[in-house]
Amino acid sequence: MRNVNLFIAMSLDGYIADNKGSVDWLEGQDSDNESIDTYSEFVKNIDTILMGWNTYHQVVTELSPKEWVYNDFTTYVITHKEQISSEKIRFTNMNPASLVKKLQKENGKDIWICGGADLVRQLVNEDLIDCYYITIIPTLLGSGIRLFENMKHEIKLRLLRSQSYNGMTDLIYARR
């Protein structure tokens, strides 16, 4: 069965976006670009992405308005808005947990939960995330969109790996 992986960054105080929904604070502590390319390694085992409407809208209007940066994947956008799907971007109003369970049964590589917080919350509450790839950004936002909020129950995790660079820390956890 295909694994379901959350790959996301958050501030040290647990936010994935500021009060305006912005992510322009997603950077290390120095401008020397000391970096480890965890993204390229992560996506080697991915062929499907799930994201909510707000995440999709932010990608196409702010982060990469001229090109769809996830062309190598099939992306499912969870939304109630009527949109025309393409081969690579599929809009659906299907319940996220039901969609994940359906996709897990299909052949393919792993599934990436890209965001946002509401989608993550629904899948965490159904205990459908196998691995949590979380990068902690050296910033305290104080408020904004919290990554883990209003969870129904505790989920115990096992730390698989951690690494730090440029003030950021990558944490990889699996369910116990």
Coordinates of C-alpha atoms in Angstrom, one line a residue:
M1 CA 0.0 0.0 0.0
R2 CA 1.2 3.5 -0.8
N3 CA 2.5 5.7 2.1
V4 CA 0.9 9.0 2.9
N5 CA 3.5 11.6 3.8
L6 CA 3.1 15.2 5.1
F7 CA 6.0 17.3 3.8
I8 CA 5.7 20.9 5.2
A9 CA 7.5 23.7 6.9
M10 CA 6.4 25.6 10.0
S11 CA 7.6 28.3 12.3
L12 CA 9.2 27.4 15.6
D13 CA 5.8 28.2 17.3
G14 CA 3.8 25.9 15.0
Y15 CA 2.4 28.1 12.2
I16 CA 2.5 27.3 8.5
A17 CA 1.4 30.8 7.4
D18 CA 1.1 34.2 9.0
N19 CA -2.1 36.1 9.7
K20 CA -2.4 37.1 6.0
G21 CA -1.7 33.6 4.8
S22 CA 1.7 34.6 3.6
V23 CA 4.7 32.2 3.6
D24 CA 7.4 34.8 2.7
W25 CA 9.1 34.1 6.0
L26 CA 10.1 30.5 4.9
E27 CA 13.8 30.9 5.0
G28 CA 16.9 30.0 7.0
Q29 CA 18.7 32.4 9.4
D30 CA 21.4 33.5 7.0
S31 CA 21.5 34.6 3.4
D32 CA 24.5 32.4 2.6
N33 CA 22.2 29.8 1.1
E34 CA 23.6 27.0 3.2
S35 CA 21.0 24.4 2.3
I36 CA 20.3 20.8 2.0
D37 CA 18.0 19.8 -0.9
T38 CA 15.5 17.6 1.1
Y39 CA 12.8 18.3 -1.4
S40 CA 14.5 16.5 -4.3
E41 CA 15.2 13.5 -2.2
F42 CA 11.6 13.4 -0.8
V43 CA 9.9 13.6 -4.2
K44 CA 11.8 10.7 -5.7
N45 CA 9.2 8.5 -4.0
I46 CA 6.2 10.6 -4.8
D47 CA 3.8 10.6 -7.8
T48 CA 0.6 12.1 -6.2
I49 CA 0.0 15.3 -4.3
L50 CA -3.1 16.4 -2.3
M51 CA -3.7 20.0 -1.4
G52 CA -6.5 22.2 -0.4
W53 CA -7.9 25.1 -2.4
N54 CA -6.0 27.8 -0.5
T55 CA -2.7 26.1 -1.0
Y56 CA -3.4 25.6 -4.7
H57 CA -4.5 29.2 -5.1
Q58 CA -1.4 30.5 -3.4
V59 CA 0.9 28.5 -5.7
V60 CA -0.8 29.7 -8.9
T61 CA -1.2 33.3 -7.9
E62 CA 1.8 34.1 -5.7
L63 CA 4.5 31.4 -5.5
S64 CA 4.6 30.3 -9.1
P65 CA 2.0 32.1 -11.3
K66 CA 3.8 31.5 -14.6
E67 CA 4.3 27.8 -14.3
W68 CA 2.8 24.8 -12.5
V69 CA 5.7 23.6 -10.4
Y70 CA 4.2 20.2 -9.8
N71 CA 4.1 19.0 -13.4
D72 CA 5.8 15.7 -12.5
F73 CA 3.0 14.7 -10.3
T74 CA -0.8 14.2 -10.4
T75 CA -2.2 16.8 -8.0
Y76 CA -5.6 16.5 -6.4
V77 CA -7.0 19.8 -5.2
I78 CA -9.8 19.4 -2.6
T79 CA -12.3 22.1 -3.2
H80 CA -16.1 22.8 -3.4
K81 CA -15.4 25.3 -6.2
E82 CA -16.4 24.2 -9.7
Q83 CA -13.1 24.0 -11.7
I84 CA -12.1 22.2 -14.9
S85 CA -9.6 19.4 -14.2
S86 CA -6.7 18.6 -16.4
E87 CA -4.5 15.4 -16.7
K88 CA -2.1 16.8 -14.0
I89 CA -4.5 18.8 -11.8
R90 CA -7.7 17.2 -10.7
F91 CA -10.2 19.2 -8.7
T92 CA -12.5 17.2 -6.4
N93 CA -14.9 17.8 -3.6
M94 CA -14.4 14.2 -2.4
N95 CA -13.9 13.8 1.3
P96 CA -10.1 13.9 1.8
A97 CA -10.0 10.7 4.0
S98 CA -12.0 8.8 1.4
L99 CA -9.8 10.1 -1.4
V100 CA -6.7 9.0 0.4
K101 CA -8.0 5.6 1.1
K102 CA -9.0 5.2 -2.6
L103 CA -5.6 6.4 -3.8
Q104 CA -3.7 4.1 -1.4
K105 CA -5.3 1.1 -3.0
E106 CA -4.1 2.2 -6.5
N107 CA -0.7 1.4 -7.9
G108 CA 1.9 4.1 -7.7
K109 CA 4.4 5.8 -5.5
D110 CA 3.7 7.5 -2.2
I111 CA 1.3 10.4 -1.7
W112 CA 2.3 13.8 -0.6
I113 CA 0.0 15.9 1.6
C114 CA 1.2 19.4 0.7
G115 CA -1.2 21.6 2.7
G116 CA -3.0 23.4 4.0
A117 CA -3.8 23.1 7.7
D118 CA -7.5 22.0 7.3
L119 CA -6.6 19.2 5.0
V120 CA -3.8 18.1 7.3
R121 CA -6.1 18.2 10.3
Q122 CA -8.7 16.0 8.6
L123 CA -6.2 13.4 7.7
V124 CA -4.4 13.5 11.1
N125 CA -7.8 13.0 12.8
E126 CA -8.4 9.9 10.6
D127 CA -4.8 8.8 11.4
L128 CA -4.0 8.5 7.7
I129 CA -0.6 10.1 7.7
D130 CA 2.3 7.6 7.8
C131 CA 5.3 9.9 7.9
Y132 CA 5.6 13.5 8.9
Y133 CA 8.4 15.5 7.2
I134 CA 8.5 18.8 9.0
T135 CA 11.0 21.6 8.6
I136 CA 11.2 24.0 11.6
I137 CA 11.9 27.5 10.4
P138 CA 13.8 29.8 12.8
T139 CA 11.0 32.3 13.1
L140 CA 8.4 33.0 15.8
L141 CA 5.2 34.3 14.1
G142 CA 3.1 34.6 17.2
S143 CA -0.1 34.0 15.3
G144 CA -1.4 32.8 11.9
I145 CA -2.5 29.4 10.6
R146 CA -1.5 26.7 13.0
L147 CA -0.4 23.3 11.6
F148 CA -1.8 21.0 14.2
E149 CA -4.9 22.4 15.9
N150 CA -8.1 20.8 17.2
M151 CA -6.9 17.3 16.9
K152 CA -9.3 14.6 18.0
H153 CA -6.7 12.3 19.6
E154 CA -3.1 11.8 20.4
I155 CA -0.9 10.2 17.8
K156 CA 2.4 8.7 19.0
L157 CA 5.3 9.1 16.6
R158 CA 8.9 7.7 16.3
L159 CA 11.7 10.0 15.2
L160 CA 13.4 8.5 12.2
R161 CA 15.9 11.3 11.3
S162 CA 16.8 14.9 12.0
Q163 CA 19.2 17.3 10.5
S164 CA 19.9 21.0 10.8
Y165 CA 21.2 23.6 8.4
N166 CA 21.1 27.4 8.2
G167 CA 19.1 27.5 11.4
M168 CA 16.4 25.2 10.1
T169 CA 15.7 21.7 11.4
D170 CA 14.2 18.8 9.4
L171 CA 12.4 16.3 11.5
I172 CA 11.1 13.0 10.0
Y173 CA 8.6 11.0 12.1
A174 CA 6.6 7.9 11.5
R175 CA 3.6 6.6 13.3
R176 CA 4.5 4.1 16.1

